[in-house]
mmCIF file of C-alpha atoms in Angstrom:
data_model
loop_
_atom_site.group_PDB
_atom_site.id
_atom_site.type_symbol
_atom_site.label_atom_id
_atom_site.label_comp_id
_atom_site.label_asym_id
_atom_site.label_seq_id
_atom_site.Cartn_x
_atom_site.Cartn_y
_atom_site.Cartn_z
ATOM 1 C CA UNK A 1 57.619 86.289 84.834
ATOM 2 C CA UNK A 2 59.126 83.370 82.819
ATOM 3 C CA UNK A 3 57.537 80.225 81.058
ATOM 4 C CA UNK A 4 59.310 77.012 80.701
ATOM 5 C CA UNK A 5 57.927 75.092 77.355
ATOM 6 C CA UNK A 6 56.973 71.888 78.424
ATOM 7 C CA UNK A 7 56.672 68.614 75.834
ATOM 8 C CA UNK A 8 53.051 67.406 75.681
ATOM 9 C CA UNK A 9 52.334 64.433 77.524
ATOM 10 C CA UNK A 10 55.262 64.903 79.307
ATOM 11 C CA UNK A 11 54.635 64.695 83.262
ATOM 12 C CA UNK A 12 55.294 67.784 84.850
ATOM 13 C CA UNK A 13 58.480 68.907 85.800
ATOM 14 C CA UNK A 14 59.931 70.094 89.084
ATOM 15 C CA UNK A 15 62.246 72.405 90.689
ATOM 16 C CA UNK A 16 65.335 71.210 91.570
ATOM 17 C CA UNK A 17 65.608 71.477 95.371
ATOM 18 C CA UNK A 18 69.077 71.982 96.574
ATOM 19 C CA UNK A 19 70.397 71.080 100.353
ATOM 20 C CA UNK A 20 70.647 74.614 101.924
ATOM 21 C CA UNK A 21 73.808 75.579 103.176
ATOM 22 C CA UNK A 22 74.539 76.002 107.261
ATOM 23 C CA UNK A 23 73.468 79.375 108.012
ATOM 24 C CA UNK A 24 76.293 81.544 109.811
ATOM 25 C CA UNK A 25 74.954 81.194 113.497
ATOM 26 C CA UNK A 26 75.020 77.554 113.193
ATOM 27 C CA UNK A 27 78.453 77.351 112.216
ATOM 28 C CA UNK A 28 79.478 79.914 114.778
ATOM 29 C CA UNK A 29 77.521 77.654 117.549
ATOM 30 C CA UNK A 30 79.215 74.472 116.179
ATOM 31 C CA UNK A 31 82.829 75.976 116.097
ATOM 32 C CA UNK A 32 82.062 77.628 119.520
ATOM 33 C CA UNK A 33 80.765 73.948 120.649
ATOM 34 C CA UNK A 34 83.956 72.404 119.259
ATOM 35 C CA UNK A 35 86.317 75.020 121.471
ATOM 36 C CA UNK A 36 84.509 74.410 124.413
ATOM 37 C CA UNK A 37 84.642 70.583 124.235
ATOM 38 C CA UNK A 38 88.227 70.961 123.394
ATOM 39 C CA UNK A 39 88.887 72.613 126.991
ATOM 40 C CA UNK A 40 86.585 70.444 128.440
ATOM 41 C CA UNK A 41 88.674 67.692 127.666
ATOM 42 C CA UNK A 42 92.245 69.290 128.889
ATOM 43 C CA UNK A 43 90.104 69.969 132.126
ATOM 44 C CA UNK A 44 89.293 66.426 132.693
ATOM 45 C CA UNK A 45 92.345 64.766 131.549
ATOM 46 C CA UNK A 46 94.500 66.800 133.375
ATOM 47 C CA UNK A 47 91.907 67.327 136.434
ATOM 48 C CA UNK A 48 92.101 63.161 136.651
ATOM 49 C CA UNK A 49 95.622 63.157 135.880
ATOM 50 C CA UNK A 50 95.606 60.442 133.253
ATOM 51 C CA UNK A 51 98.465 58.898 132.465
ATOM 52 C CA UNK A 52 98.083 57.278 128.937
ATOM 53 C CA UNK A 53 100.727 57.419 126.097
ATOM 54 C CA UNK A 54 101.259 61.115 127.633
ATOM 55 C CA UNK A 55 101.293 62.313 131.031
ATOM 56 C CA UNK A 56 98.467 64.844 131.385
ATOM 57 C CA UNK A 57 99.260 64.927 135.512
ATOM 58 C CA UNK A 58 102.004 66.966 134.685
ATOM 59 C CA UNK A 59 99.743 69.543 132.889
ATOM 60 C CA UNK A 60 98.048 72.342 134.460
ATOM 61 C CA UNK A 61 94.409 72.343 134.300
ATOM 62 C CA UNK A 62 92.155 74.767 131.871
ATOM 63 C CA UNK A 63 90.903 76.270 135.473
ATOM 64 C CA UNK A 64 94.162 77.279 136.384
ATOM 65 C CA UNK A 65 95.529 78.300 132.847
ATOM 66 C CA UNK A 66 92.074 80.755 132.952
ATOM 67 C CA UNK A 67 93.176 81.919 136.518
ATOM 68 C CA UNK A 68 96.422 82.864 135.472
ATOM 69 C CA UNK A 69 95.277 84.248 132.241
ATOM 70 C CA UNK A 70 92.856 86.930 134.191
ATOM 71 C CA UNK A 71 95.639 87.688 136.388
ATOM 72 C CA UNK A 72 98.141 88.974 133.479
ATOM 73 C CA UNK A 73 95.311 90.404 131.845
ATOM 74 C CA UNK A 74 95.220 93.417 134.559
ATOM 75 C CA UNK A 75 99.250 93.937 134.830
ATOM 76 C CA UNK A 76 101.078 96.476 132.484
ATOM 77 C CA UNK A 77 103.732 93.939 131.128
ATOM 78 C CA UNK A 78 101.197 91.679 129.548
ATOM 79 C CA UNK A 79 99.901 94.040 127.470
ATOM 80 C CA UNK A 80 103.281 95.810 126.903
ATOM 81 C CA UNK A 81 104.953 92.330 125.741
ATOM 82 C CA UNK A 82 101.929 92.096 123.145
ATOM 83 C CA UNK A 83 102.212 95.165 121.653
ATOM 84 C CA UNK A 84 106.061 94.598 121.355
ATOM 85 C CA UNK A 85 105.645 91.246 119.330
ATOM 86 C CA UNK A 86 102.997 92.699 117.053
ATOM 87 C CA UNK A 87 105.237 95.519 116.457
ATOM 88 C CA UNK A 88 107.984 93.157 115.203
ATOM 89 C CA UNK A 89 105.401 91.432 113.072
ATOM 90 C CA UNK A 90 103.673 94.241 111.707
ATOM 91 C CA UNK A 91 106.964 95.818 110.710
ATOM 92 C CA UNK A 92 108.974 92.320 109.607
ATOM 93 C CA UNK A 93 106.026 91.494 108.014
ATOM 94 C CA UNK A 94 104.923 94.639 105.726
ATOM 95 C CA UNK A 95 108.728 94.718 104.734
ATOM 96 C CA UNK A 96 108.418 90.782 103.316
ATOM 97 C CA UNK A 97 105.356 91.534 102.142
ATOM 98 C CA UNK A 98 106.210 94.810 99.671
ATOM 99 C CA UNK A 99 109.866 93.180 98.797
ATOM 100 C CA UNK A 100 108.666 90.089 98.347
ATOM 101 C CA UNK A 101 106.003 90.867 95.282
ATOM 102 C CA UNK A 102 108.072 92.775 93.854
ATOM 103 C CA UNK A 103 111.129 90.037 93.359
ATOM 104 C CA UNK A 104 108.231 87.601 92.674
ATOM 105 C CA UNK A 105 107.052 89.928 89.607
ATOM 106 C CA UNK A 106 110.391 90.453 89.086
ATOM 107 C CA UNK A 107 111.996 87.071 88.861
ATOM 108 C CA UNK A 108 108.799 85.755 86.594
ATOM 109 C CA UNK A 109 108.688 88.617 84.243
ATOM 110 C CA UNK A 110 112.305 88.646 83.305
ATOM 111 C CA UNK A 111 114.773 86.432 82.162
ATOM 112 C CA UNK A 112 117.715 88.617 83.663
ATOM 113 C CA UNK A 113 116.032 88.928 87.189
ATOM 114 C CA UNK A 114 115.972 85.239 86.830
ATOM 115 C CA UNK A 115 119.164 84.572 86.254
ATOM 116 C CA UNK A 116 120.534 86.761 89.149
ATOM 117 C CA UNK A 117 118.399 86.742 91.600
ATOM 118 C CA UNK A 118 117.326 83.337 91.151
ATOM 119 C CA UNK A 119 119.947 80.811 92.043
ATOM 120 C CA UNK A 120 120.635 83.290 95.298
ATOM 121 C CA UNK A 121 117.391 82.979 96.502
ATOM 122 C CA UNK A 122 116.870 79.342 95.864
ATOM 123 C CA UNK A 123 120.176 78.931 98.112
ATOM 124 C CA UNK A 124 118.664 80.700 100.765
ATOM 125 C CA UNK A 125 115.091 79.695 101.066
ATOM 126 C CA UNK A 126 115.670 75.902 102.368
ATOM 127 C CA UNK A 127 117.789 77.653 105.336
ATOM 128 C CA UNK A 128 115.259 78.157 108.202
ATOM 129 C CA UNK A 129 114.824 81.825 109.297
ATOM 130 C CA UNK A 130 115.217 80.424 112.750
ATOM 131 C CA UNK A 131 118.712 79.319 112.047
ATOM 132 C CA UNK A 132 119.157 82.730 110.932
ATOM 133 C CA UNK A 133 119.907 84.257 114.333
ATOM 134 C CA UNK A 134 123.565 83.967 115.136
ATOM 135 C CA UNK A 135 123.525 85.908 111.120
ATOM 136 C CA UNK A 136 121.211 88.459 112.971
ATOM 137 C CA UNK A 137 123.195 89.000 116.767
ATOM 138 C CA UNK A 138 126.654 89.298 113.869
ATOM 139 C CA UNK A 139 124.546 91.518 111.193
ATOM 140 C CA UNK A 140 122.590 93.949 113.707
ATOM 141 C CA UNK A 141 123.586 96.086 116.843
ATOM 142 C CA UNK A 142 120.292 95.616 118.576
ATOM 143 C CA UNK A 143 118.433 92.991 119.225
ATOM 144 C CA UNK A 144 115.416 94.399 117.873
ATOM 145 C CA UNK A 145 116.196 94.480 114.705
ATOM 146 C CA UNK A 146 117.687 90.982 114.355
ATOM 147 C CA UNK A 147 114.523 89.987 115.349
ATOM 148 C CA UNK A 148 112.723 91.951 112.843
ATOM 149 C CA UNK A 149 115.072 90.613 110.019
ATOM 150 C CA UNK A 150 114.096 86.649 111.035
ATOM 151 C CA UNK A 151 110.700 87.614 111.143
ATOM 152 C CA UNK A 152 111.110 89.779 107.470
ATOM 153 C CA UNK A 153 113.239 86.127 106.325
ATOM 154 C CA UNK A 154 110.014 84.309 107.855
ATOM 155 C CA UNK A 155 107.821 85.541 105.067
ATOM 156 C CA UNK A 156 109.990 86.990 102.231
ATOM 157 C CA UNK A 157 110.195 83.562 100.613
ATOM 158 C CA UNK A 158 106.176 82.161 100.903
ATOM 159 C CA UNK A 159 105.302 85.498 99.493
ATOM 160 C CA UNK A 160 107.972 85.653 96.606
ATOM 161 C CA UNK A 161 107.315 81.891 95.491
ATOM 162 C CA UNK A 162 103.704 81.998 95.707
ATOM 163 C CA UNK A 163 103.838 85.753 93.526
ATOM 164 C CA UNK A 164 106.201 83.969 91.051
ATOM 165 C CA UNK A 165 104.106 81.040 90.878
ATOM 166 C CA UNK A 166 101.028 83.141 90.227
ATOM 167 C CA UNK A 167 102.770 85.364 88.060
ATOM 168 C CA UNK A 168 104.041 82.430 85.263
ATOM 169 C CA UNK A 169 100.383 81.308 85.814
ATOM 170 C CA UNK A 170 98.862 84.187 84.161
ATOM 171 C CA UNK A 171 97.589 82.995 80.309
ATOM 172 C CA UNK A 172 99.613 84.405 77.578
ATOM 173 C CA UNK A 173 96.155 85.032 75.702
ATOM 174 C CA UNK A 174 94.832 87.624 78.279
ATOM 175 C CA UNK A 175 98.194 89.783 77.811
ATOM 176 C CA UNK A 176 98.286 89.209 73.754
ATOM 177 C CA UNK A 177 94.322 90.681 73.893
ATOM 178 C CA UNK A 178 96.243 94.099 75.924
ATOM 179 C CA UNK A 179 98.701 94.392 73.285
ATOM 180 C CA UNK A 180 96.575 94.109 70.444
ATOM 181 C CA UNK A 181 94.863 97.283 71.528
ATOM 182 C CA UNK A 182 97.811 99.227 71.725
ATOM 183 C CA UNK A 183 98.589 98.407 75.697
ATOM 184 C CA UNK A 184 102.136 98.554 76.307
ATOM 185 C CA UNK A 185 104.502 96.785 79.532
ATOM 186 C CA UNK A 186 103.041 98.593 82.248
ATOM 187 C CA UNK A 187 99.033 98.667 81.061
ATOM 188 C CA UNK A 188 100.005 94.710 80.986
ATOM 189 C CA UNK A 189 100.935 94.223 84.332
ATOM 190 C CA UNK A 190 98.688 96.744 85.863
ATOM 191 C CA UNK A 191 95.244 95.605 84.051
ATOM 192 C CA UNK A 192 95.641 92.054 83.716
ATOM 193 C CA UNK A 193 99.182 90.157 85.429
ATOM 194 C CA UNK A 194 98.678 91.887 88.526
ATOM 195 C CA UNK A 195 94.944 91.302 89.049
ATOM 196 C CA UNK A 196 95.245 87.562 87.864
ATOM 197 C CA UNK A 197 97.888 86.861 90.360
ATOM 198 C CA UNK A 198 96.074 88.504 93.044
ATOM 199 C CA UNK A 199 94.261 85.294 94.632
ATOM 200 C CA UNK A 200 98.199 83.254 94.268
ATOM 201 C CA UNK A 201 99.534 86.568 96.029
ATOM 202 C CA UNK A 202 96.905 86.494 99.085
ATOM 203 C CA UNK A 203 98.091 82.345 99.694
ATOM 204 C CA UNK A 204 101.264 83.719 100.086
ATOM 205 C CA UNK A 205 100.871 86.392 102.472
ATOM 206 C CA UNK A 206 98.295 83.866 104.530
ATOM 207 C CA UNK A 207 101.132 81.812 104.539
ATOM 208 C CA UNK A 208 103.225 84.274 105.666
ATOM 209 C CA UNK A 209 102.084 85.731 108.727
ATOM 210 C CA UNK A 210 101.585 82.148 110.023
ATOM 211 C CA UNK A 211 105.415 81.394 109.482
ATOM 212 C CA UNK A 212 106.344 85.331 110.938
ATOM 213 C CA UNK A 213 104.894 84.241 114.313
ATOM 214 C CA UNK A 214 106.663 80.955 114.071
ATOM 215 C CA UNK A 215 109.985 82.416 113.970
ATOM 216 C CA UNK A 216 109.201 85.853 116.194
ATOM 217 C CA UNK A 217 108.579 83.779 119.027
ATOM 218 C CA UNK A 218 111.135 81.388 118.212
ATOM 219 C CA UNK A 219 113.872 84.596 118.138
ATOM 220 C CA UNK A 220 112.413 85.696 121.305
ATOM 221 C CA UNK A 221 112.961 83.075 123.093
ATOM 222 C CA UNK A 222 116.282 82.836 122.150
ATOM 223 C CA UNK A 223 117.505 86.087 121.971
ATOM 224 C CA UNK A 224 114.906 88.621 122.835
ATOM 225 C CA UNK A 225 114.353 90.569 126.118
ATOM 226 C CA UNK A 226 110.653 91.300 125.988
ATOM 227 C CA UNK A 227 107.914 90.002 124.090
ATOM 228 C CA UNK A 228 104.806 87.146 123.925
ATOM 229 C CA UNK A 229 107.744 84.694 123.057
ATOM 230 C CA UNK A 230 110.555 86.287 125.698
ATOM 231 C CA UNK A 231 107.680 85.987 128.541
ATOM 232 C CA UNK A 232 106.616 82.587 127.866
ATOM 233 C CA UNK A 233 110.354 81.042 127.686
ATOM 234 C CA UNK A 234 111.025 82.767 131.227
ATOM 235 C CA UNK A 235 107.457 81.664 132.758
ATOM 236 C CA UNK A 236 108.971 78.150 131.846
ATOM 237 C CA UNK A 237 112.803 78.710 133.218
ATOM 238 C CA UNK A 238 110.887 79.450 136.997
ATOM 239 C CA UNK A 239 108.246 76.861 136.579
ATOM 240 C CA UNK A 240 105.317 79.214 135.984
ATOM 241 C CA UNK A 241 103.043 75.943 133.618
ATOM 242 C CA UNK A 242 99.942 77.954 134.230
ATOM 243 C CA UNK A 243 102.081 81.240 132.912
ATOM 244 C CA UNK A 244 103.563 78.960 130.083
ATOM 245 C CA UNK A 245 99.882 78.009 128.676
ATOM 246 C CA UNK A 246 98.794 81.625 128.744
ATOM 247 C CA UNK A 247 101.562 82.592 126.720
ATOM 248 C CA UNK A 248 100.755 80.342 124.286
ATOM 249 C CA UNK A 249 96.874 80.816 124.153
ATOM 250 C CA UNK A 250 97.761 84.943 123.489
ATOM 251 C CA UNK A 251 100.172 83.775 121.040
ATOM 252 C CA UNK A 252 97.639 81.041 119.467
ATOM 253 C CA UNK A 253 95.160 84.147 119.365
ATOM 254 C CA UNK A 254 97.257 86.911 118.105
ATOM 255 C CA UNK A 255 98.385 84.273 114.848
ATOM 256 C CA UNK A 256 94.482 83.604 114.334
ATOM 257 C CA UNK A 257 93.713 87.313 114.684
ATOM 258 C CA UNK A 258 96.180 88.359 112.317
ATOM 259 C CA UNK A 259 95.815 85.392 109.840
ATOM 260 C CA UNK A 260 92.346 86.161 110.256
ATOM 261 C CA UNK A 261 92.541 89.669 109.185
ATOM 262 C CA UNK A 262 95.065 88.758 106.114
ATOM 263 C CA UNK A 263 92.888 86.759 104.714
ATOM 264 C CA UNK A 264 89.806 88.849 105.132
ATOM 265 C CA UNK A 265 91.814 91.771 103.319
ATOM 266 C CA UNK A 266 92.361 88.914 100.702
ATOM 267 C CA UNK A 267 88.828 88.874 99.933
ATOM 268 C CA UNK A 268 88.272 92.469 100.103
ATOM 269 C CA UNK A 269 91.037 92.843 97.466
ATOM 270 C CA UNK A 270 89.690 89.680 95.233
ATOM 271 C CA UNK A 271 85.995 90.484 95.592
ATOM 272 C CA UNK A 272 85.958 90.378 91.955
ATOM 273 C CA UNK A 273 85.956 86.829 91.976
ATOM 274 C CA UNK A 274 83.045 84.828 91.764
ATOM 275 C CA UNK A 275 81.612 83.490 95.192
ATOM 276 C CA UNK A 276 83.300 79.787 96.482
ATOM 277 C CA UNK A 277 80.934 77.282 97.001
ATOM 278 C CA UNK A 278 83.068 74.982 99.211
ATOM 279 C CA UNK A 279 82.800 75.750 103.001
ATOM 280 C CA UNK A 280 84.836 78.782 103.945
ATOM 281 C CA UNK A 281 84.545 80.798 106.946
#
C-alpha cells in the first residue's frame, strides 16, 4: 500500500485518467468492417457499371471474382501453383536474408569490406531485380532457378542496407563498456552490435519479403511456366478477368501472410524491447 504526501490546504489530488486504448476485438471488427465495405464497393461500382474517370463496366464483379475463387479452390493446380511460388520465395528469400546480414555486418564493421564490396554493390542496387531476367535465362539452365536468383536480388539489397544502417547506428559507448571488461571482437558483436541492430535488421527483412513477391510474380509472368504469377498472366492472355482477380487476391494474401509472419518473428526476436505505444497490430 503506498501514501502520496499531500501539502496542507492543498485540495485533493486526483488520478490521472488516461483514454483506454481499443481493445483487440474492436480493432479486428473495424478492420473486418473496412474489408467488407471495400468489396462492397467493387460490387456496386462494377455491378452498376460506372463509368467515371475509370471504367468499372469492364471489371468483373466481387460475386463473380468469389465464384471463380471457390472454383480453383477445389482443383489440384491451384494449390500446386501456390506451393510452387512460396517455394521460390521461401528459398530466394532465406538465401537474401542469411547473405545479406552478413555483407551488411560486414561492409559496416570494416573498412576493407567497404572498400570492395562497397562501390559493387552500390552499382548494382539501383538496377531493378526485374530487369534482371534476361541476366538470369543467360546465367541459369533452368528456369527455376533464374527465378529464384531475381527473387534472392529482390531482397539482398533492403536487407544489407537496412543491417548496415543499423549496424553504424550502434553507440560507440555500449562497445567501449565490452572492452573495458576484457570483451574482445566477437563478445562485441555477439552481446551488444548484433542485438542493437536487431529492430534495423527486422525493417529490412519486412521490407524484403514485400519486394520478393514483387519480382517472383513479375519473373513468372515473364518467364515462368507454373506459379501464382505464371497462372494469373495466362488467365489474362484467354480473357479469364474473374481468373485474373483471383490470382491476385491469393497473391495479395500470400504477401500479407508472409509479411505477416516476418514481422511477428520480428517481435518474437526483439521482445526485449520495451512495449510501443503507437497503434500496431
Amino acid at each position: 500500500m503506498s501514501t502520496t504526501l499531500q501539502r496542507p490546504g492543498a485540495p485533493p489530488r486526483t488520478a490521472v485518467q488516461r483514454p483506454a486504448r481499443p481493445g483487440r476485438a474492436r480493432r479486428r471488427l473495424l478492420r473486418t468492417a473496412s474489408l467488407l465495405a471495400f468489396v462492397g464497393l467493387w460490387q456496386l461500382l462494377t455491378a452498376q457499371h460506372v463509368q467515371a474517370w475509370v471504367r468499372f463496366d469492364h471489371l468483373p464483379t466481387a460475386v463473380q471474382v468469389g465464384q471463380a475463387f471457390g472454383r480453383q479452390l477445389g482443383t489440384g493446380p491451384y494449390w500446386q501453383d501456390l506451393a510452387d511460388s512460396l517455394r521460390r520465395i521461401g528459398t530466394g528469400f532465406l538465401l537474401a536474408a542469411v547473405l545479406g546480414v552478413a555483407v551488411g555486418v560486414l561492409t559496416a564493421r570494416s573498412r576493407w569490406a567497404a572498400d570492395l564490396l562497397g562501390p559493387v554493390l552500390e552499382l548494382i542496387r539501383p538496377i531493378p531485380a526485374i530487369a534482371l531476367v534476361p541476366v538470369a535465362i543467360m546465367l541459369f539452365p533452368e528456369n527455376e532457378q533464374g527465378i529464384v536468383f531475381i527473387t534472392f536480388t529482390a531482397a539482398f539489397f533492403p536487407v544489407t542496407v537496412s543491417t548496415r544502417h543499423a549496424v553504424r547506428a550502434v553507440p560507440p559507448l555500449w562497445e567501449d563498456a565490452v572492452r573495458t571488461m576484457g570483451g574482445g571482437r566477437a563478445r562485441v558483436l555477439r552481446s551488444v552490435v548484433l542485438p542493437a541492430a536487431l529492430p534495423g535488421v527486422v525493417g529490412g527483412l519486412s521490407v524484403g519479403i514485400g519486394v520478393s513477391w514483387i519480382c517472383v510474380i513479375s519473373a513468372e509472368m515473364v518467364s515462368g511456366q507454373y506459379g501464382v504469377g505464371y497462372r494469373t498472366w495466362q488467365a489474362y492472355t484467354v480473357l479469364d478477368y474473374p481468373g485474373v482477380f483471383v490470382g491476385m487476391a491469393t497473391i495479395g494474401l500470400l504477401g500479407w501472410l508472409t509479411s505477416g509472419a516476418v514481422e511477428l518473428t520480428g517481435r518474437r526476436l526483439t521482445a526485449w524491447l520495451p512495449p510501443r505505444t503507437g497503434g500496431g497490430r
